[in-house]
Structures are given as C-alpha cells and as structure tokens.
PDB file of C-alpha atoms in Angstrom:
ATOM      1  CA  UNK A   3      16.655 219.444 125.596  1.00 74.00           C
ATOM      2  CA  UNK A   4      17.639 219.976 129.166  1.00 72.00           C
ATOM      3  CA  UNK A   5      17.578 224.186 128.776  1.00 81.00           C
ATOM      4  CA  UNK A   6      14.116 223.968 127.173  1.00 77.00           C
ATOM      5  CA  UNK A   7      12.981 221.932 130.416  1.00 73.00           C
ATOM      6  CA  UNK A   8      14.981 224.406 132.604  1.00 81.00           C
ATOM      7  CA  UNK A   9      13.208 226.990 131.028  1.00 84.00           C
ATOM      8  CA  UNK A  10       9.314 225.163 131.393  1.00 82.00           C
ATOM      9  CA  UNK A  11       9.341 224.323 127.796  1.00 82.00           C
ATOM     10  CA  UNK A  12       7.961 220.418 128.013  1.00 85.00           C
ATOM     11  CA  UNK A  13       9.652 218.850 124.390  1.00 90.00           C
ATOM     12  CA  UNK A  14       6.938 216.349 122.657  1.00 93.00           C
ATOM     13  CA  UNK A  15       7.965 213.402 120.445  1.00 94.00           C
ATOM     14  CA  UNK A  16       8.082 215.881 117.560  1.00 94.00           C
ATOM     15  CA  UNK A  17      10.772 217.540 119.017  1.00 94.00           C
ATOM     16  CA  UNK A  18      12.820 214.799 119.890  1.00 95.00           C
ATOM     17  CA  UNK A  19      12.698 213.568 116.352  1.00 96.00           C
ATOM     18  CA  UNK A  20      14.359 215.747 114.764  1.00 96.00           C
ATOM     19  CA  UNK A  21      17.409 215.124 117.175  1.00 96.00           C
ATOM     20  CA  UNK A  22      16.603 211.332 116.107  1.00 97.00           C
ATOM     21  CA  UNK A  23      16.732 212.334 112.481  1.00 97.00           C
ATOM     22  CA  UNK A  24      20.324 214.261 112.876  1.00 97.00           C
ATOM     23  CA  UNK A  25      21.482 211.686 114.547  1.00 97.00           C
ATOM     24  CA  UNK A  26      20.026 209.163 112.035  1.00 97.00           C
ATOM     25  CA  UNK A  27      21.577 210.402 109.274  1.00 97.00           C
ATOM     26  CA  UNK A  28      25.183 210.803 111.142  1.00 97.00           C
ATOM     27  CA  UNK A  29      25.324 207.277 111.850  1.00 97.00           C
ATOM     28  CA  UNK A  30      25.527 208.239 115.701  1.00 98.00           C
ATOM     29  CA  UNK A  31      24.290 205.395 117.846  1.00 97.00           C
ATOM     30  CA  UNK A  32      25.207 207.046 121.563  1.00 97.00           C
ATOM     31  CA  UNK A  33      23.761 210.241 121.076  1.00 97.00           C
ATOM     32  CA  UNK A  34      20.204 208.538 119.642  1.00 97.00           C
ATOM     33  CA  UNK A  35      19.776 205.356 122.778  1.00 97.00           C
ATOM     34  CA  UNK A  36      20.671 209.056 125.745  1.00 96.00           C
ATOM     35  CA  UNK A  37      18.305 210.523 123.952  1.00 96.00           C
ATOM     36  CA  UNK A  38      15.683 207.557 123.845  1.00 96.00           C
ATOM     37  CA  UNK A  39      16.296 207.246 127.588  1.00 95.00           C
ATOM     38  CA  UNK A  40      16.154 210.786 128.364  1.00 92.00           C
ATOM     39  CA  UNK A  41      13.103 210.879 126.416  1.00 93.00           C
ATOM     40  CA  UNK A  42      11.806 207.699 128.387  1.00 92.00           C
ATOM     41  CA  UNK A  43      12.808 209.715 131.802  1.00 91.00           C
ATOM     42  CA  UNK A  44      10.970 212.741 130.750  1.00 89.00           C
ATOM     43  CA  UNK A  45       7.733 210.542 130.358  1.00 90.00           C
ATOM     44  CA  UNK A  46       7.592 211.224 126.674  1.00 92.00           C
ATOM     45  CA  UNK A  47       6.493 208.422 124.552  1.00 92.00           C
ATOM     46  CA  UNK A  48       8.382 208.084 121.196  1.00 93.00           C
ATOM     47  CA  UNK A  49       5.967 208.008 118.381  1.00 93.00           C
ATOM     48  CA  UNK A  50       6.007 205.935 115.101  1.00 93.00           C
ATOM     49  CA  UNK A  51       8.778 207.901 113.434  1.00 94.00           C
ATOM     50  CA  UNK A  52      11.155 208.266 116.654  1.00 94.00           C
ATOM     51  CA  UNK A  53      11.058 204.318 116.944  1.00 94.00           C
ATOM     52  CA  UNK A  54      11.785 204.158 113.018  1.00 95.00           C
ATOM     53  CA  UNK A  55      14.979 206.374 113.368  1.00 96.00           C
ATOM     54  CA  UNK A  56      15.781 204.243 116.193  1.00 97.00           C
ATOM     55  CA  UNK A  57      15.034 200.869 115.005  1.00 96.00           C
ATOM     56  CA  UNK A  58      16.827 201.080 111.359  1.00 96.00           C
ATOM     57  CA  UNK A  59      20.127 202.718 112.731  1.00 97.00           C
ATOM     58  CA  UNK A  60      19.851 199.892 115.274  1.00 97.00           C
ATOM     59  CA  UNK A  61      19.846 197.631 112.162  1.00 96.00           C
ATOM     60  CA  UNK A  62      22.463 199.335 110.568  1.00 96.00           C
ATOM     61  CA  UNK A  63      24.936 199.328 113.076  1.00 96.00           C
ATOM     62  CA  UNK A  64      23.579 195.591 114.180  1.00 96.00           C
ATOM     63  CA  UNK A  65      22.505 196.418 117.451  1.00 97.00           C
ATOM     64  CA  UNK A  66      20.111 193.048 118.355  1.00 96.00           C
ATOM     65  CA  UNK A  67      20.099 193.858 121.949  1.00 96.00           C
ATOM     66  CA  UNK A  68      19.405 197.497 121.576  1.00 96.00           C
ATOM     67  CA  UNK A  69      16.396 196.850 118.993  1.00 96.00           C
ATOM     68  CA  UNK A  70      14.514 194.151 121.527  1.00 96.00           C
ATOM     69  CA  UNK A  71      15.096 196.602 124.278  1.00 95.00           C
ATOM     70  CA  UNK A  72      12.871 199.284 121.962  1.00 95.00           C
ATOM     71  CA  UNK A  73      10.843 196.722 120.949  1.00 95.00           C
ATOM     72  CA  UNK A  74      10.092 195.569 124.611  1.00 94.00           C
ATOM     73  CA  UNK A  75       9.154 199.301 125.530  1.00 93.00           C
ATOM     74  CA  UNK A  76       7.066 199.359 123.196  1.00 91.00           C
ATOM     75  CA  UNK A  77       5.343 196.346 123.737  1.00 90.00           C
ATOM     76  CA  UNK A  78       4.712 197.226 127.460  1.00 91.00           C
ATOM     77  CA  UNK A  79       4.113 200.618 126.750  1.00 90.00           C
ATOM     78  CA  UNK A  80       1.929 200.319 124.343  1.00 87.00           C
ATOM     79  CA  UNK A  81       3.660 203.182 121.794  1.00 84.00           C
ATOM     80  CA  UNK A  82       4.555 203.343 117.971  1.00 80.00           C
ATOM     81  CA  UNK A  83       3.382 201.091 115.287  1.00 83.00           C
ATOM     82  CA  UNK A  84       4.514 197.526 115.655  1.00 85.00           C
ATOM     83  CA  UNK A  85       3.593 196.721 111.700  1.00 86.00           C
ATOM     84  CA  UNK A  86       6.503 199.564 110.443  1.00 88.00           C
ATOM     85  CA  UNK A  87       9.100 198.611 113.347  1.00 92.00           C
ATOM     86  CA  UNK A  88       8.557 194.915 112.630  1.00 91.00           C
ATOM     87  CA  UNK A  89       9.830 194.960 109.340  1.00 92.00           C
ATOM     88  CA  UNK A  90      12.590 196.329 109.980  1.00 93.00           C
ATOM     89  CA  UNK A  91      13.440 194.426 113.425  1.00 94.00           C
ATOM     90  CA  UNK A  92      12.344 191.018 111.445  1.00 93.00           C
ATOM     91  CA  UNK A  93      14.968 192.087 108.836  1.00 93.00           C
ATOM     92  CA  UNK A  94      18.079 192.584 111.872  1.00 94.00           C
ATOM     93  CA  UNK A  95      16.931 189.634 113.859  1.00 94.00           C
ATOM     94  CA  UNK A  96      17.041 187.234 110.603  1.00 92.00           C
ATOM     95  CA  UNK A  97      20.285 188.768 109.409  1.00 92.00           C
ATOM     96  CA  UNK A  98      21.567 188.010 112.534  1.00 93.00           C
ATOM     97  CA  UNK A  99      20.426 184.433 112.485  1.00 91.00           C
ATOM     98  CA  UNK A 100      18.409 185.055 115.873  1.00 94.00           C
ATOM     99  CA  UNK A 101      14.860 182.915 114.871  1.00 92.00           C
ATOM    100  CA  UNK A 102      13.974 182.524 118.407  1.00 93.00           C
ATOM    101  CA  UNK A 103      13.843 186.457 119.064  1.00 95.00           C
ATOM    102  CA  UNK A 104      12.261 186.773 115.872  1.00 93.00           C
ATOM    103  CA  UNK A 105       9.384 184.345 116.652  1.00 93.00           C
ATOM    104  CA  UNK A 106       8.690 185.654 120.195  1.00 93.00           C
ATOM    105  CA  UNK A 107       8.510 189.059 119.204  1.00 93.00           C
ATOM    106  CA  UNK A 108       6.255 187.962 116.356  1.00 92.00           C
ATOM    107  CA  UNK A 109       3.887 186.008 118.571  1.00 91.00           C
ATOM    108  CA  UNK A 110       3.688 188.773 120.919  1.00 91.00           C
ATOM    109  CA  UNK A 111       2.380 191.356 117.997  1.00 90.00           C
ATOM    110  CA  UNK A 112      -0.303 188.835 117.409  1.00 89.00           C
ATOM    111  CA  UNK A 113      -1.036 188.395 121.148  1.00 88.00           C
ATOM    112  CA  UNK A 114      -1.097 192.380 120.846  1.00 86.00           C
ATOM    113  CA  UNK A 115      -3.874 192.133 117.980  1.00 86.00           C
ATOM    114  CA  UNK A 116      -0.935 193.093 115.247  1.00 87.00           C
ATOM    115  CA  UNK A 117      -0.767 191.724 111.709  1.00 88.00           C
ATOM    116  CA  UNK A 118       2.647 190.500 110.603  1.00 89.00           C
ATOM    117  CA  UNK A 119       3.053 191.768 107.204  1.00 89.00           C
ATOM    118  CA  UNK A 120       3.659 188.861 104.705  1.00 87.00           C
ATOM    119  CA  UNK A 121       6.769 189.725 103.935  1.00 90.00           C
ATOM    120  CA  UNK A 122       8.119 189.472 107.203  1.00 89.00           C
ATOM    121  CA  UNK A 123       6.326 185.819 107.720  1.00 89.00           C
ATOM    122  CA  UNK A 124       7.619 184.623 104.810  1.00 89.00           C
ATOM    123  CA  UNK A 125      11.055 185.225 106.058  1.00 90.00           C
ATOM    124  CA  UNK A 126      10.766 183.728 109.095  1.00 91.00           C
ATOM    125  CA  UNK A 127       8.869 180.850 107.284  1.00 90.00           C
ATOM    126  CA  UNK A 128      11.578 180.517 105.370  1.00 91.00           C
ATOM    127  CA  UNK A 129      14.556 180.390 108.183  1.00 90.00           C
ATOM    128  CA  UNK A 130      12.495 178.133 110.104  1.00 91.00           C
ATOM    129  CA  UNK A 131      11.880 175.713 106.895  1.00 92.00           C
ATOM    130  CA  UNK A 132      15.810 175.634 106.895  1.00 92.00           C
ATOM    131  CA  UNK A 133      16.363 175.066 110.588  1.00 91.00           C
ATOM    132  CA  UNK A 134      13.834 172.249 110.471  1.00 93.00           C
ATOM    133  CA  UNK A 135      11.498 174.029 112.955  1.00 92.00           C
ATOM    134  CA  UNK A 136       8.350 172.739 111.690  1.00 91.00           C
ATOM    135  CA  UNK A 137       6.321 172.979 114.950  1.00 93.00           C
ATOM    136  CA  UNK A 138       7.528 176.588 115.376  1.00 91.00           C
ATOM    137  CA  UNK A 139       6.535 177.307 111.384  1.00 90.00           C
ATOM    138  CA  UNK A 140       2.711 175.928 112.415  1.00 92.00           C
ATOM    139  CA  UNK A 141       2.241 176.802 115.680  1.00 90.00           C
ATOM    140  CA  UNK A 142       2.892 180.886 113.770  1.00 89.00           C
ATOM    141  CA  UNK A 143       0.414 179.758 110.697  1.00 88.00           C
ATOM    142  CA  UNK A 144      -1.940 178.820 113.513  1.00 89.00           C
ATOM    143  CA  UNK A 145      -1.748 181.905 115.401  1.00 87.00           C
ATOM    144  CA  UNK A 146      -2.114 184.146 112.163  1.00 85.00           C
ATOM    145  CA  UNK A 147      -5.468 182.379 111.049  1.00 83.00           C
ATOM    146  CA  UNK A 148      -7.023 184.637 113.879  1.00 83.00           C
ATOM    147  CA  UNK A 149      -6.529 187.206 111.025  1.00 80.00           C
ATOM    148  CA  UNK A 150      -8.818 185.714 108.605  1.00 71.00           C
ATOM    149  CA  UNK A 151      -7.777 182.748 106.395  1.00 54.00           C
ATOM    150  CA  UNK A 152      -5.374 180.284 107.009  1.00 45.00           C
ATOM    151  CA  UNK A 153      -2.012 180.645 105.619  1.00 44.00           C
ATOM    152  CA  UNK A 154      -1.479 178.677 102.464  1.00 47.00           C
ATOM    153  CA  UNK A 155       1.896 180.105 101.752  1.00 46.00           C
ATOM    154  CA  UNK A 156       3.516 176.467 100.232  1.00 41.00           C
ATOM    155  CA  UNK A 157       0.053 176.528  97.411  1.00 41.00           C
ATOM    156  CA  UNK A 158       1.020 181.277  97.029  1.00 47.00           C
ATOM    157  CA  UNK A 159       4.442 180.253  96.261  1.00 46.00           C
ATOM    158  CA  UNK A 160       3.864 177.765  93.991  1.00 43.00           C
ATOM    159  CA  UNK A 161       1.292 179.787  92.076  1.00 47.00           C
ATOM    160  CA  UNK A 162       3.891 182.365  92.318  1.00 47.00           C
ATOM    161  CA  UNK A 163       6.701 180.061  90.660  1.00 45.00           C
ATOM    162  CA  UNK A 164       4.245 178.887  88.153  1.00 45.00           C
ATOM    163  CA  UNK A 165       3.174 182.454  86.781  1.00 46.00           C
ATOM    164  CA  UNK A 166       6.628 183.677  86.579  1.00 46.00           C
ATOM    165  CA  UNK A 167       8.052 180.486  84.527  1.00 49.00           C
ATOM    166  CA  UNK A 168       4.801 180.678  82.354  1.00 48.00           C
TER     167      UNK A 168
END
C-alpha cells in the first residue's frame, strides 16, 4: 500500500479489501487492525465488506474490544452497514456474555435510524430475560416501536411453539 501512495496511486476501499480478504482467510488478526488504521490514516473509509472481514475475524479470534472500537468508527463516521456488522457483533458480544455492550450499541443503531434485525433482538431478549433485566428488555421494545409495530415477541414465540408441536 505504501509504494502505490509513493508512487501517487490513492488505494480505495476496494483495494484494501482484498488485503482484508487474505488476511481473513489466514486467520491473521495484526496484519488486518495496521491495515484498518492505515486505512483510517489515509482517510479511506472502509466500506460494508472491509468492516465484514474485520468484524467476523474479530469474532473468531474473540476480540470484544477490537469489534466496539470498529463499531465506534463507524458509528461516528458514519461508514458501512450497521444491519450486516450487527449481526455478527450481537453474536461476539452475547458469546462473550457482555449484555451491556450489546444493548448500547443496539440503542445507538436505533438512535442512528437502524433496524435491529429480529434475530439479533431476540438474542438479546433472551440474555436479558435470563439476567432478569426487565427494564432494559422494555425500554429496547420501546425504542424499536419507532419502526412500526410494537414488539410482541412473548405472543411470535408462542405461535411459533404452537405451530411446530401441532
């Protein structure tokens, strides 16, 4: 990267992604957060797929800190889609057991004017109905009704229990 700037070549997020993707696929942590921050230095936002690289070998290697730090960027910066990279950061933060992080980051997609997907709320709905965080569970169900109607998951599961037992 650093002999195509030398030589006036400016790299775009399509070029750094396929560095992301080798180093994806070798399982090489280092090489992908220098490149992130050399990308971040260079002024070159990371698009969807360079946060997915990022993101899912940051769950793989279980890397909470270094997935909120991308998730943070992107929040302030306003760069790749926060419905793909919330999956997959919803899936590390509950594996980890870290339901505050979780929550935060998912109030602050919906402050951003982001849909959860319903898988991902029914996770957390699910670790918070364990940890006895009620308040926390509605104060999310309340925030997602600005998305249309109210979450009913309790009466979907049920329905969901009923036609698989009938």
């Amino acid at each position: 990267m650093v002999e195509m700037v030398d030589k006036g070549l400016n790299p775009n997020a399509t070029t750094y992604n396929l560095f992301f993707r080798v180093f994806y696929w070798s399982n090489d942590l280092k090489s992908s957060w220098n490149l992130y921050r050399l990308m971040n230095n260079a002024g070159c936002l990371p698009n969807t797929q360079s946060c997915m690289y990022l993101i899912r070998l940051f769950r793989r290697q279980e890397r909470v800190e270094m997935a909120l730090e991308l998730w943070n960027d992107m929040v302030e910066k306003g760069f790749g889609s926060f419905v793909l990279v919330s999956d997959v950061l919803f899936d590390l933060l509950c594996d980890m057991g870290k339901l505050v992080e979780a929550e935060k980051c998912f109030l602050e997609m919906i402050e951003k004017g982001q849909r959860p997907s319903s898988v991902s709320f029914r996770r957390i709905k699910v670790l918070m109905e364990l940890a006895d965080r009620d308040e926390a569970l509605k104060n999310l169900s309340e925030k997602m009704a600005i998305f249309g109607r109210k979450l009913q998951f309790q009466h979907e599961d049920e329905q969901l229990v009923h036609s698989t037992h009938t």
